[in-house]
Short mmCIF file of C-alpha atoms in Angstrom, two decimals:
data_model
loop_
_atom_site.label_atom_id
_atom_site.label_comp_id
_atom_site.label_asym_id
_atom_site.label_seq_id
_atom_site.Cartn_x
_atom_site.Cartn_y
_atom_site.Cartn_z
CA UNK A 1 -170.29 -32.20 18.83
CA UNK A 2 -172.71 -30.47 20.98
CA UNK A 3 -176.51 -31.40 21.24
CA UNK A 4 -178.86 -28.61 19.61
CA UNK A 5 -182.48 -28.67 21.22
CA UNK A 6 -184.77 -28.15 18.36
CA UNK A 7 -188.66 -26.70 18.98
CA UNK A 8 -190.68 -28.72 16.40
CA UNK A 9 -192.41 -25.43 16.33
CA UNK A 10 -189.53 -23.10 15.43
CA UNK A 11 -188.38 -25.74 13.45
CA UNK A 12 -191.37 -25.59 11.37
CA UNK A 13 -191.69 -22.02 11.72
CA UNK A 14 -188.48 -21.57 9.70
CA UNK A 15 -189.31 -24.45 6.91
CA UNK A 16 -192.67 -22.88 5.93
CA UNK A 17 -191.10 -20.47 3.63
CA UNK A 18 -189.95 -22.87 1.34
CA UNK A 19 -192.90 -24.92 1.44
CA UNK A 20 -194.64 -22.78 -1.39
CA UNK A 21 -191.40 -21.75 -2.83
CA UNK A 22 -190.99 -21.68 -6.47
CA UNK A 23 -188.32 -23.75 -7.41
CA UNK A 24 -185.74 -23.62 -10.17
CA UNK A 25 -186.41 -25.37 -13.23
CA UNK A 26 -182.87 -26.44 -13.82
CA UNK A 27 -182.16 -28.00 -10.62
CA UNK A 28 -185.49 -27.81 -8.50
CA UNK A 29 -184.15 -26.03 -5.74
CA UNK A 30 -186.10 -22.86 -4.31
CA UNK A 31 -185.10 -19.63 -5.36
CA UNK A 32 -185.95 -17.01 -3.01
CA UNK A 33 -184.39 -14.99 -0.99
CA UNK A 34 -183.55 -16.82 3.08
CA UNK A 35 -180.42 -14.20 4.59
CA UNK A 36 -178.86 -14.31 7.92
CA UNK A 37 -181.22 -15.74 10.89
CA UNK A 38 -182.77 -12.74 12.45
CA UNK A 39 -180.88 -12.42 16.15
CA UNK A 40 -177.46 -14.42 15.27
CA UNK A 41 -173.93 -13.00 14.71
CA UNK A 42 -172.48 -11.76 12.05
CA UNK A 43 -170.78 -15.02 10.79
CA UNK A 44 -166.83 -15.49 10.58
CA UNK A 45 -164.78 -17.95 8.96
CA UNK A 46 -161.94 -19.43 11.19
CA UNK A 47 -159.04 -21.27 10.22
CA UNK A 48 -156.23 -23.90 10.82
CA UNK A 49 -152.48 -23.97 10.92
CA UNK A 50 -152.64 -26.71 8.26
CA UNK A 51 -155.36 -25.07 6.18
CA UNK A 52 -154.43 -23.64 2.30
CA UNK A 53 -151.02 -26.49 2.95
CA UNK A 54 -152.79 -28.21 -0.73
CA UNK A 55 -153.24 -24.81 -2.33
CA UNK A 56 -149.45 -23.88 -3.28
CA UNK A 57 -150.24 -22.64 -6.63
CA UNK A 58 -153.22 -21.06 -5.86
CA UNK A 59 -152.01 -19.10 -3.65
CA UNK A 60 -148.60 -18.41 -5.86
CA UNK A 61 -150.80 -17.11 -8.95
CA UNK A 62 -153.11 -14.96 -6.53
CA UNK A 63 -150.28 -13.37 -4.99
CA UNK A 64 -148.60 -12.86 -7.76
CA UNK A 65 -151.08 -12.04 -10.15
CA UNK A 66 -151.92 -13.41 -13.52
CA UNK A 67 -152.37 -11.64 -17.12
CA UNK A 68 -155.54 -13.83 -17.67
CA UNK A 69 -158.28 -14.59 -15.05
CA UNK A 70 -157.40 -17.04 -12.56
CA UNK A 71 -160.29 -20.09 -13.93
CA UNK A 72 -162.23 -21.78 -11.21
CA UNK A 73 -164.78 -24.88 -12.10
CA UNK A 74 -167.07 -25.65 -9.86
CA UNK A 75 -169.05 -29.25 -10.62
CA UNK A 76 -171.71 -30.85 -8.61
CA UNK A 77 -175.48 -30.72 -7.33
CA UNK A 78 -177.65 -28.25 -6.19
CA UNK A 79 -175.66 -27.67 -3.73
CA UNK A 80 -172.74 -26.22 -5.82
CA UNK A 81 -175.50 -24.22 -7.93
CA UNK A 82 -176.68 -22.57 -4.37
CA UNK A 83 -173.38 -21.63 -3.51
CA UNK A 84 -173.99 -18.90 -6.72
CA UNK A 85 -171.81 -18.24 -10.14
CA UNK A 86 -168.66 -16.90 -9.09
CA UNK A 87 -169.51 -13.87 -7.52
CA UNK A 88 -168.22 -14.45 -4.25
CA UNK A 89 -164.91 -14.96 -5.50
CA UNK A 90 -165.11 -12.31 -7.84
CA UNK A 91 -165.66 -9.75 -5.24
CA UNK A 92 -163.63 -11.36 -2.30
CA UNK A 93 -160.41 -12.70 -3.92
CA UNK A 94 -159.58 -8.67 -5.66
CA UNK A 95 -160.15 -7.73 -2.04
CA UNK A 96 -157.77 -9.78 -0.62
CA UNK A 97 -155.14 -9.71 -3.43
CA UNK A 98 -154.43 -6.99 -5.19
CA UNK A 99 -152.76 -8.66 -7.91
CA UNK A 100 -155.27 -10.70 -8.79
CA UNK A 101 -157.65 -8.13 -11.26
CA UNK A 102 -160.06 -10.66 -12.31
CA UNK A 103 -161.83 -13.77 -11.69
CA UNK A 104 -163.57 -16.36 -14.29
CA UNK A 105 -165.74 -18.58 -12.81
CA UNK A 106 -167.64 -21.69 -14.31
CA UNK A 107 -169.78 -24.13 -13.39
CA UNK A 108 -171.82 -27.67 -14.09
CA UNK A 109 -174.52 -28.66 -11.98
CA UNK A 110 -177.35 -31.61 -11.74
CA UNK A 111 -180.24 -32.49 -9.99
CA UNK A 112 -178.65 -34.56 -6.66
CA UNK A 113 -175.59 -34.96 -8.80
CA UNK A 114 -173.19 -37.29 -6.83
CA UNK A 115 -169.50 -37.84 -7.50
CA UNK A 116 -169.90 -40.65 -9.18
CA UNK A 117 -171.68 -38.80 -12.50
CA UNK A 118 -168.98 -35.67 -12.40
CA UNK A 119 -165.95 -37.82 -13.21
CA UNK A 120 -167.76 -37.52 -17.16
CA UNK A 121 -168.05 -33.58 -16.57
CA UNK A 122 -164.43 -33.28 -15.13
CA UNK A 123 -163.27 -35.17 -18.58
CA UNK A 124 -165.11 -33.12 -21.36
CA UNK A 125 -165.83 -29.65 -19.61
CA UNK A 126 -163.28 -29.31 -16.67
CA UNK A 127 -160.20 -30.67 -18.15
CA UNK A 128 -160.24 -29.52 -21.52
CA UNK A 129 -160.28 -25.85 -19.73
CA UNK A 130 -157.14 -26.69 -17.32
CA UNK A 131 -158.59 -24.25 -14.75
CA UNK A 132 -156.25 -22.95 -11.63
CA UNK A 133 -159.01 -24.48 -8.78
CA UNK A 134 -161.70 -26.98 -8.50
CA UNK A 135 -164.45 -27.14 -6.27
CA UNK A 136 -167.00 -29.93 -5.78
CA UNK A 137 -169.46 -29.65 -3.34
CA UNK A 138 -172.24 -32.91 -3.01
CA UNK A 139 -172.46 -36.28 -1.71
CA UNK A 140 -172.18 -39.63 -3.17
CA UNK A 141 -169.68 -42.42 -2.56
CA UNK A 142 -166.26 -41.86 -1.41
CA UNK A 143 -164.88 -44.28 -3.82
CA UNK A 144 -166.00 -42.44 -6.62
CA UNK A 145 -164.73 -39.09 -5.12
CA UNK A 146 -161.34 -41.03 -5.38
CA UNK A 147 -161.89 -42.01 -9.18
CA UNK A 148 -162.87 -38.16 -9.45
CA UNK A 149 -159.91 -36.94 -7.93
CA UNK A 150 -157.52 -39.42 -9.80
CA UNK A 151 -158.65 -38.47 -13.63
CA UNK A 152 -158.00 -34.90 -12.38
CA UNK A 153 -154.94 -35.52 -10.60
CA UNK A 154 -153.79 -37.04 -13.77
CA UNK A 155 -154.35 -34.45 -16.62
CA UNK A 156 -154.47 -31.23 -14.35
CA UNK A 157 -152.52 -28.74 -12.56
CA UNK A 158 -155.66 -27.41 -10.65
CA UNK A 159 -155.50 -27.11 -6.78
CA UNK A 160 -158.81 -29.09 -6.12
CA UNK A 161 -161.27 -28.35 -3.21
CA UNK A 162 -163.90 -30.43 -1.48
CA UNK A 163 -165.75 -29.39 1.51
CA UNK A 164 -167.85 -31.72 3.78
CA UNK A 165 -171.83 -31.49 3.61
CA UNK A 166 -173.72 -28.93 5.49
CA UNK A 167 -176.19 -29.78 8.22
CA UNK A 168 -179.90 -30.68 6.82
CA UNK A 169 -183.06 -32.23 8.53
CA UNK A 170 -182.47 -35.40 7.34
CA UNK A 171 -179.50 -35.23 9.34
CA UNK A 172 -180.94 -34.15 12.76
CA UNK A 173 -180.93 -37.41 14.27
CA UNK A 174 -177.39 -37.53 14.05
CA UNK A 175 -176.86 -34.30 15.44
CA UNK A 176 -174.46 -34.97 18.40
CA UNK A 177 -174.03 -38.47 17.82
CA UNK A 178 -171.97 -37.84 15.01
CA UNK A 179 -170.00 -35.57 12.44
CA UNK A 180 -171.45 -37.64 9.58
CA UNK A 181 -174.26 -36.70 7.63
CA UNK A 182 -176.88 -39.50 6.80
CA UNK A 183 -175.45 -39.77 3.55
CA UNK A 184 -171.94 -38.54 3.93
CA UNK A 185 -169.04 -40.35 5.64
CA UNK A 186 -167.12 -37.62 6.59
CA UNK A 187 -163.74 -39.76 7.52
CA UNK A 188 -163.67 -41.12 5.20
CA UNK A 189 -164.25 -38.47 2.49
CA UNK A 190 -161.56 -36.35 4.83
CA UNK A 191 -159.30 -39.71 4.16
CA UNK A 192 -159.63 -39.82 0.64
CA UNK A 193 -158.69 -35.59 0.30
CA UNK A 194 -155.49 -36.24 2.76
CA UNK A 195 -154.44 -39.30 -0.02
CA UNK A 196 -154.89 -36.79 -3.11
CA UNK A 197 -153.52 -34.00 -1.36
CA UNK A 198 -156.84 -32.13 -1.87
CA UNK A 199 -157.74 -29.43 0.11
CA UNK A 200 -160.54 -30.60 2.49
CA UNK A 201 -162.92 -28.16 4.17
CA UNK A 202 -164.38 -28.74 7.78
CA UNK A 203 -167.53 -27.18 6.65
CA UNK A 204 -169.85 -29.36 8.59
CA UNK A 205 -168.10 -28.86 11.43
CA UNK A 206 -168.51 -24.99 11.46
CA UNK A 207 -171.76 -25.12 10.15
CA UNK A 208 -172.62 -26.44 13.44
CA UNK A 209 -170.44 -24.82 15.45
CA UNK A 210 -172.56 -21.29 14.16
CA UNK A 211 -175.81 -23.06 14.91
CA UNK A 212 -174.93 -23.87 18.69
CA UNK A 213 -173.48 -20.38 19.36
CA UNK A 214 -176.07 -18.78 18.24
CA UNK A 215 -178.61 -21.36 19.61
CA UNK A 216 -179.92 -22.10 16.24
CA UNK A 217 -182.37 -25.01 14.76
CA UNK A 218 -180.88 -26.40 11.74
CA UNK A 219 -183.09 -24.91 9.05
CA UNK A 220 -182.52 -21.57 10.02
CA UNK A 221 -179.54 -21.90 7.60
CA UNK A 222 -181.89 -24.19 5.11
CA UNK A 223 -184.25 -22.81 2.03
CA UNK A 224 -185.58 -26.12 1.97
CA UNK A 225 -185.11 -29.81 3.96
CA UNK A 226 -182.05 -29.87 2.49
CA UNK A 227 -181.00 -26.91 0.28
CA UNK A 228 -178.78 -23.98 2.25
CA UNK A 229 -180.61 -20.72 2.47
CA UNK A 230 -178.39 -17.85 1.01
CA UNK A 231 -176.97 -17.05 4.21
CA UNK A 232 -176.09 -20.71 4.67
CA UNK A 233 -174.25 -20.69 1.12
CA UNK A 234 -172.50 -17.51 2.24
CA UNK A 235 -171.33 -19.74 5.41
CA UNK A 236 -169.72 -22.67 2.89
CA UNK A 237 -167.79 -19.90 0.32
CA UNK A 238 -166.70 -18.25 3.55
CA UNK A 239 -165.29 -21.65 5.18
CA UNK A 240 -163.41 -22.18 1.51
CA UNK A 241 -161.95 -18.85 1.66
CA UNK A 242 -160.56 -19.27 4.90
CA UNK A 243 -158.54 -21.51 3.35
CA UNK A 244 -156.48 -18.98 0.43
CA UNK A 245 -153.69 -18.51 2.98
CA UNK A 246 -150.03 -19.38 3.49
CA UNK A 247 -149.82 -22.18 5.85
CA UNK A 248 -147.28 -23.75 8.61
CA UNK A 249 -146.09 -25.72 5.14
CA UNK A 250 -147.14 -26.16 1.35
CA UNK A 251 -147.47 -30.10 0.33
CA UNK A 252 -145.47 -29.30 -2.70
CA UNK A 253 -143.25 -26.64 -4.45
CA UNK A 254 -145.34 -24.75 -7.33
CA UNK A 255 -142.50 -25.63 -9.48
CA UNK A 256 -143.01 -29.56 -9.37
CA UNK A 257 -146.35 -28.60 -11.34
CA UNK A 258 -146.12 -25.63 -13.36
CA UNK A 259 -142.58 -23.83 -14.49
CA UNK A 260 -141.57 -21.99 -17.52
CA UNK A 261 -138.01 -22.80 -19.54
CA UNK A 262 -136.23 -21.09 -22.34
CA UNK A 263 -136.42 -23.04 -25.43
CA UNK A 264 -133.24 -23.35 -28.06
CA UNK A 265 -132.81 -21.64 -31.05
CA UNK A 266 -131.14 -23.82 -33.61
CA UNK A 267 -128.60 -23.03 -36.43
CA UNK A 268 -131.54 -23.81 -39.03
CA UNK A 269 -134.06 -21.41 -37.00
CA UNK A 270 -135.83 -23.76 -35.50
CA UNK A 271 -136.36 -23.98 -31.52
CA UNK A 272 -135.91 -26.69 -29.07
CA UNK A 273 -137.28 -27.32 -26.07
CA UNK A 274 -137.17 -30.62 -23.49
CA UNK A 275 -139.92 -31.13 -21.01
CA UNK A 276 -141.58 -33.09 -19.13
CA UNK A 277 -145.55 -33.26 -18.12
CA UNK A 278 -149.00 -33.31 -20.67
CA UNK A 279 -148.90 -30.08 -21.37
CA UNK A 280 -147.29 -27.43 -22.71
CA UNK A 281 -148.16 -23.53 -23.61
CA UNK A 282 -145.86 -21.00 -25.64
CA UNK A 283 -145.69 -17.14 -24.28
CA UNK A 284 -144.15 -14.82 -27.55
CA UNK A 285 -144.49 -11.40 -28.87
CA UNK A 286 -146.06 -11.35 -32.91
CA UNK A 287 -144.66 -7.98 -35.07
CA UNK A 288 -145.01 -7.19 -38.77
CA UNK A 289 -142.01 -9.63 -40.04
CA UNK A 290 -143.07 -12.39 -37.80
CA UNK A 291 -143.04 -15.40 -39.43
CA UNK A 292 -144.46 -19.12 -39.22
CA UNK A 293 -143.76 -22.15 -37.32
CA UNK A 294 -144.49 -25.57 -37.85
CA UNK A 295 -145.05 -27.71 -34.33
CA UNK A 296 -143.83 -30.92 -33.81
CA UNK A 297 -144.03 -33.01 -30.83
CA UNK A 298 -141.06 -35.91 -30.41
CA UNK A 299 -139.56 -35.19 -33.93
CA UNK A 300 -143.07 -36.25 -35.48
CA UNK A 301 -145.85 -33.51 -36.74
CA UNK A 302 -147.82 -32.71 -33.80
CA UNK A 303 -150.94 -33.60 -35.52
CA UNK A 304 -150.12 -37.35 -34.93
CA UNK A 305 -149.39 -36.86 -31.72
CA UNK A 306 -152.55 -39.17 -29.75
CA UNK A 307 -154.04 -36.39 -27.68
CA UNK A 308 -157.80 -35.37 -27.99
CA UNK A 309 -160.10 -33.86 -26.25
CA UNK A 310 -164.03 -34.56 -25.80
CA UNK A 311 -166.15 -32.07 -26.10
CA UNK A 312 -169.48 -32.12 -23.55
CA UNK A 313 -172.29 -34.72 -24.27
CA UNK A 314 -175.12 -32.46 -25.25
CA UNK A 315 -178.42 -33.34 -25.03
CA UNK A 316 -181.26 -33.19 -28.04
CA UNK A 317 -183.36 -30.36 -26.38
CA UNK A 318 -186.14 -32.64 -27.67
CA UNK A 319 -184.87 -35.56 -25.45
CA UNK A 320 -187.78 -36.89 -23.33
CA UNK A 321 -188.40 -35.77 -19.80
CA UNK A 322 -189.28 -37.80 -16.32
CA UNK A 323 -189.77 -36.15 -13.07
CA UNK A 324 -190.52 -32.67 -11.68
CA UNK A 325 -187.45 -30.09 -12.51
CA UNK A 326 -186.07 -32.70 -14.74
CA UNK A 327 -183.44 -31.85 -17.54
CA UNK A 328 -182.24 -33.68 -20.11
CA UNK A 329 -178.92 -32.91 -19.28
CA UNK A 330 -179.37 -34.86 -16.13
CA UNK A 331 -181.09 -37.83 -18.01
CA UNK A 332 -177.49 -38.82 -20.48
CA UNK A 333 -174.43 -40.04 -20.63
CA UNK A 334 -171.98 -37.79 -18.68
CA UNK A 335 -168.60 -39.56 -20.26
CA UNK A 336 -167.43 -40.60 -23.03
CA UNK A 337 -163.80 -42.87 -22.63
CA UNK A 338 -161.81 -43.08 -26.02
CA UNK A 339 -160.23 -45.97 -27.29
CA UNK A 340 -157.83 -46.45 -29.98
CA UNK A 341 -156.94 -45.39 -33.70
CA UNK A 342 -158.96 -41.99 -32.78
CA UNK A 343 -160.46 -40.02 -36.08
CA UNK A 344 -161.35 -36.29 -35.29
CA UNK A 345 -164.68 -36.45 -35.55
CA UNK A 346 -168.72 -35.75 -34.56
CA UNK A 347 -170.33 -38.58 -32.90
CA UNK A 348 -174.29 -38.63 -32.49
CA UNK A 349 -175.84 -41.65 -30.29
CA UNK A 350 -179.73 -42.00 -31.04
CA UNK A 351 -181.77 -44.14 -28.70
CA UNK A 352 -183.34 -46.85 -30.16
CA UNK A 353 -185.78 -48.57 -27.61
CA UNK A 354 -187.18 -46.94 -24.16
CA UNK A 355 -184.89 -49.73 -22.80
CA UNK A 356 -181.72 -48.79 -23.04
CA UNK A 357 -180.63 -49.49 -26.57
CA UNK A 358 -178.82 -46.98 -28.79
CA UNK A 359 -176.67 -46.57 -32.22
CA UNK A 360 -173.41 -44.95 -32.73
CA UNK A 361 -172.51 -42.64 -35.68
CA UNK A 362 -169.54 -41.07 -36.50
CA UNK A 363 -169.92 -38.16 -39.10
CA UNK A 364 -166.71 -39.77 -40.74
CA UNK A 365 -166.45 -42.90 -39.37
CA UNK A 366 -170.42 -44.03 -40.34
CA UNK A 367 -172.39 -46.17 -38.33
CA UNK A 368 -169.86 -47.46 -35.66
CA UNK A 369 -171.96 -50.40 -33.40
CA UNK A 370 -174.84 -51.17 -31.57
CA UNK A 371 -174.96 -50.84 -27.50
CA UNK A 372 -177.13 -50.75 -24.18
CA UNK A 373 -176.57 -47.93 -22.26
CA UNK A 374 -177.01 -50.74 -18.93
CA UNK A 375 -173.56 -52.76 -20.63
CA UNK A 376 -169.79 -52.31 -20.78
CA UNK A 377 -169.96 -50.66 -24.55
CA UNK A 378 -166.79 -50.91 -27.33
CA UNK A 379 -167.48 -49.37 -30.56
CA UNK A 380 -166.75 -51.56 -33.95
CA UNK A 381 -163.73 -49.35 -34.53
CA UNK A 382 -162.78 -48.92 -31.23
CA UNK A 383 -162.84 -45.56 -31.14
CA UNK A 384 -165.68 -44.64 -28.44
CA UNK A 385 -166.37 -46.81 -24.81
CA UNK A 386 -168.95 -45.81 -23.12
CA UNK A 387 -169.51 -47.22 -19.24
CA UNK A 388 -172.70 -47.44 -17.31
CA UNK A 389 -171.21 -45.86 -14.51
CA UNK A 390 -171.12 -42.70 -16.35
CA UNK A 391 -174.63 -42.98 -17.95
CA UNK A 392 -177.19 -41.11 -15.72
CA UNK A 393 -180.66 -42.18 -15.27
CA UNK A 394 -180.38 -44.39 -18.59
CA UNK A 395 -184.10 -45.99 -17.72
CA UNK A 396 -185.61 -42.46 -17.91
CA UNK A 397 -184.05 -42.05 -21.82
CA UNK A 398 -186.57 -43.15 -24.54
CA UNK A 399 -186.89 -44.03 -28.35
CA UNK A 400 -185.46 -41.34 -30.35
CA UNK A 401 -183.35 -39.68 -27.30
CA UNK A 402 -180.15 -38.29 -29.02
CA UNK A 403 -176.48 -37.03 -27.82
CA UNK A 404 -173.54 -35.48 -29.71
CA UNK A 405 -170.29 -35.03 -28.79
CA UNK A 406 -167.04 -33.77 -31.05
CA UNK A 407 -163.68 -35.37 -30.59
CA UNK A 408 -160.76 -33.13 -31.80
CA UNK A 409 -156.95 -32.99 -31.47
CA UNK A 410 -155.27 -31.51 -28.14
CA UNK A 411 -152.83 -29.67 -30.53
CA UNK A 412 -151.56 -27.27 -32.43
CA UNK A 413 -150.19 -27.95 -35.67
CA UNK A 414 -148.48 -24.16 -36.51
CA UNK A 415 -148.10 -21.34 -34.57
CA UNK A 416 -147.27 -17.62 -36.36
CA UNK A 417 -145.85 -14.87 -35.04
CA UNK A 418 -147.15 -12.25 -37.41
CA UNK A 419 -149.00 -9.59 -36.82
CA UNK A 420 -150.12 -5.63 -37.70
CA UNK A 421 -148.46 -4.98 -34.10
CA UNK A 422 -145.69 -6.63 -31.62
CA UNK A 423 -148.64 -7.72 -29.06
CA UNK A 424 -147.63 -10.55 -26.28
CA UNK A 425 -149.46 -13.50 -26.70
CA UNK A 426 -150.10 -17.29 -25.31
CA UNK A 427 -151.12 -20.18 -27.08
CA UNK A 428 -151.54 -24.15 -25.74
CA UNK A 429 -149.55 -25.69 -28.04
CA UNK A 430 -150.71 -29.14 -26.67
CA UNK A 431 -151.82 -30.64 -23.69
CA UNK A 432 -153.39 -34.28 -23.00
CA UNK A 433 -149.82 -35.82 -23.36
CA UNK A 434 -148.77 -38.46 -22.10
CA UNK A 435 -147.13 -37.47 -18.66
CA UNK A 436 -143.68 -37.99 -19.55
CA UNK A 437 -140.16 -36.75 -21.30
CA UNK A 438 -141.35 -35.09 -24.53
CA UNK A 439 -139.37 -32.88 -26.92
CA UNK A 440 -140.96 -29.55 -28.85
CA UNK A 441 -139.84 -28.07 -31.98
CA UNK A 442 -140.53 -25.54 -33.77
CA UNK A 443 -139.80 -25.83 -37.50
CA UNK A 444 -139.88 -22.28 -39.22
CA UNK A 445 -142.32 -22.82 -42.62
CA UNK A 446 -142.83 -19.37 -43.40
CA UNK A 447 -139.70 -16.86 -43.15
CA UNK A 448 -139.91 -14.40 -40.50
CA UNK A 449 -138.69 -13.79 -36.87
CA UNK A 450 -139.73 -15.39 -33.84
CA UNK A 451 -139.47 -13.56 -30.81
CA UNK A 452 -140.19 -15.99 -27.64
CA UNK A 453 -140.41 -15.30 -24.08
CA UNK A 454 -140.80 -18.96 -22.98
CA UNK A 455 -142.63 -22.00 -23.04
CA UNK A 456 -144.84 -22.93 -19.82
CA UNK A 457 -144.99 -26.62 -19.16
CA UNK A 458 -147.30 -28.14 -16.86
CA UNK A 459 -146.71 -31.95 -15.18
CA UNK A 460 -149.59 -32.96 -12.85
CA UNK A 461 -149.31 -35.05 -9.96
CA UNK A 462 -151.21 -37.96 -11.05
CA UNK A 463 -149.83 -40.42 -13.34
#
């Protein structure tokens, strides 16, 4: 690391911008427009023999090509929100392969968000969309990175991203001392991404490496103290896309995740199909005669199958507010852990004292339990847990504060093939399994013909 002189002056030269800058009333950062430091190079992403070695699939699908948009989620702080909403990628990843014609991007961002609070968002938002590539990019405690990457590990496919912090002034003093940033331990973030095969970004480093070669302070690449400038969030997308590339070696065959089989037609009409993983996806054609099929997951109806899925805990718009830019979405619990003997259902928690209380309704269920959002929480059923670990800034939540959130089956329960036209088409037949051997059939209800190209299965790495 090399020692950067910086002029107090200059220094505050480039900060005074942002000093009267309005600021976003979603996430408080400053919105104007900071681009490329007047005098410095042009800036250009370099890259390692080892880099894109976690991004197999990713780089399978954009080679490849898709016949849906290849899904990135993006979850985090500010600093994910600066880094803009997809359109990077959707200009730059066309560009450099042809095959892929389109790019979906989505995002969920909070005020200083750490990784501790996105483990709820990766469960009701991230998951439930089984994207092709995560990205997180904020701070917070490596342990909880790990927890992060686990729950994803376990009920995704997704390649999964996470570079290390950019340089801010909080983190001059450590400039040359160390590649840590006063609130980042960069080791051992870097140690946690090699466990998890996750692809790790030496962001920090080359943010730094641009400032000394082009004898730069460090907010010349900041909007704010700590937020990058545009030019500076141009500089992080870059170092991630330095990274889509084929490697010395992958860490694992494409196959061991995602694969598609040819299911068994049966004497009675019905169709067969072993796998193994959590989920599973059907590609067929419909026509005129097509007919209908009833799904059943390990000989029973796939409606009793016990997958689910959790929809996002939304906030009352009403909910009270504390602090300048504040949200109510950053002010809530994030997740939401089921339990057992799960009833599709809505669930609404109402705050009952400015001290952490609350009450639990299900809309079929009824009135399901008292809790404190500060305690370990089971509901009198046993349906809902809620943690304190994934309960944001409970103390700011007052009397009358409310949250819903839908719980609804992971499956399909029939799938027809009829149609005005023979048109291809894919459907999720289920996902949220339990990663192991499963069996899918196909029991015709309605008669009619079936035509099927194959079913995709998908068996993530985590267990």
């Amino acid at each position: 690391m090399h020692r950067l002189a910086l002029s107090p002056l200059l220094a505050l030269a480039l900060h005074l911008p942002s000093l009267a800058a309005e600021r976003s009333l979603v996430t408080d950062e400053p919105v104007f427009v900071k681009g490329r430091p007047e005098g410095a190079a042009e800036y250009v992403a370099k890259a390692e023999s080892t880099d894109g070695q976690h991004l197999a699939l990713t780089m399978q699908k954009l080679q490849q090509g898709l016949d849906r948009p290849f899904l990135i989620w993006a979850i985090g702080s500010s600093y994910t929100n600066m880094l803009g909403s997809g359109e990077f990628w959707q200009r730059e990843l066309p560009k450099r392969f042809p095959k892929t014609k389109q790019v979906e991007y989505r995002k969920m961002v909070g005020n200083s968000c750490p990784w501790q609070y996105l483990r709820g968002w990766a469960r009701h938002l991230v998951i439930p969309d089984q994207p092709d590539l995560i990205i997180t990019y904020t701070i917070g405690n490596p342990a909880d990175l790990e927890k992060l990457l686990i729950e994803l590990r376990r009920h995704t496919t997704a390649d999964i991203i996470v570079p290390s912090i950019h340089w801010r002034e909080r983190d001059i003093p450590l400039w040359g001392q160390s590649e840590n940033a006063a609130d980042q331990d960069v080791a051992a973030v870097r140690e946690v991404c090699r466990r998890h095969h996750v692809e790790f970004v030496e962001n920090r480093r080359d943010w730094a490496d641009y400032l000394t070669a082009n004898k730069l302070p460090v907010p010349a690449l900041l909007k704010d103290a700590v937020h990058q400038s545009d030019y500076g969030a141009h500089i992080i997308n870059s170092n991630i896309l330095a990274h889509f590339r084929v490697p010395q070696a992958f860490s694992y065959e494409p196959a061991s995740r995602e694969k598609t089989i040819q299911p068994e037609k049966q004497p009675d009409g019905s169709f067969t199909a072993k796998f193994t993983g959590t989920r599973i996806d059907l590609h067929g054609i419909t026509a005129p005669d097509g007919g209908t099929f009833r799904v059943l997951i390990d000989d029973k109806p796939a409606r009793e199958a016990n997958a689910w899925l959790m929809s996002y805990v939304q906030p009352d718009a009403k909910n009270a507010k504390e602090g300048k830019g504040a949200n109510p979405r950053d002010q809530s619990p994030h997740g939401i852990t089921l339990g057992q003997k799960i009833v599709p259902q809505t669930w609404t928690l109402v705050m009952t004292s400015d001290s952490g209380d609350y009450t639990l309704t299900g809309s079929v269920t009824g009135p399901d339990g008292n809790g404190n959002a500060f305690k370990p929480f089971t509901s009198a059923s046993g349906q809902i847990l809620i943690e304190p670990d994934l309960w944001r800034r409970a103390e700011r939540n007052r009397t009358g504060d409310r949250f819903t959130f839908e719980i609804k089956p992971a499956v399909l329960d029939e799938v027809t093939f009829k149609a005005a036209t023979a048109t291809p088409f894919v459907l999720r037949l289920a996902q949220m399994l339990s990663n192991g051997d499963h069996t899918l059939r196909l029991v015709p209800v309605k008669p009619g013909t079936a035509t099927i190209s194959a079913v995709q299965v998908f068996q993530p790495p985590g267990r």
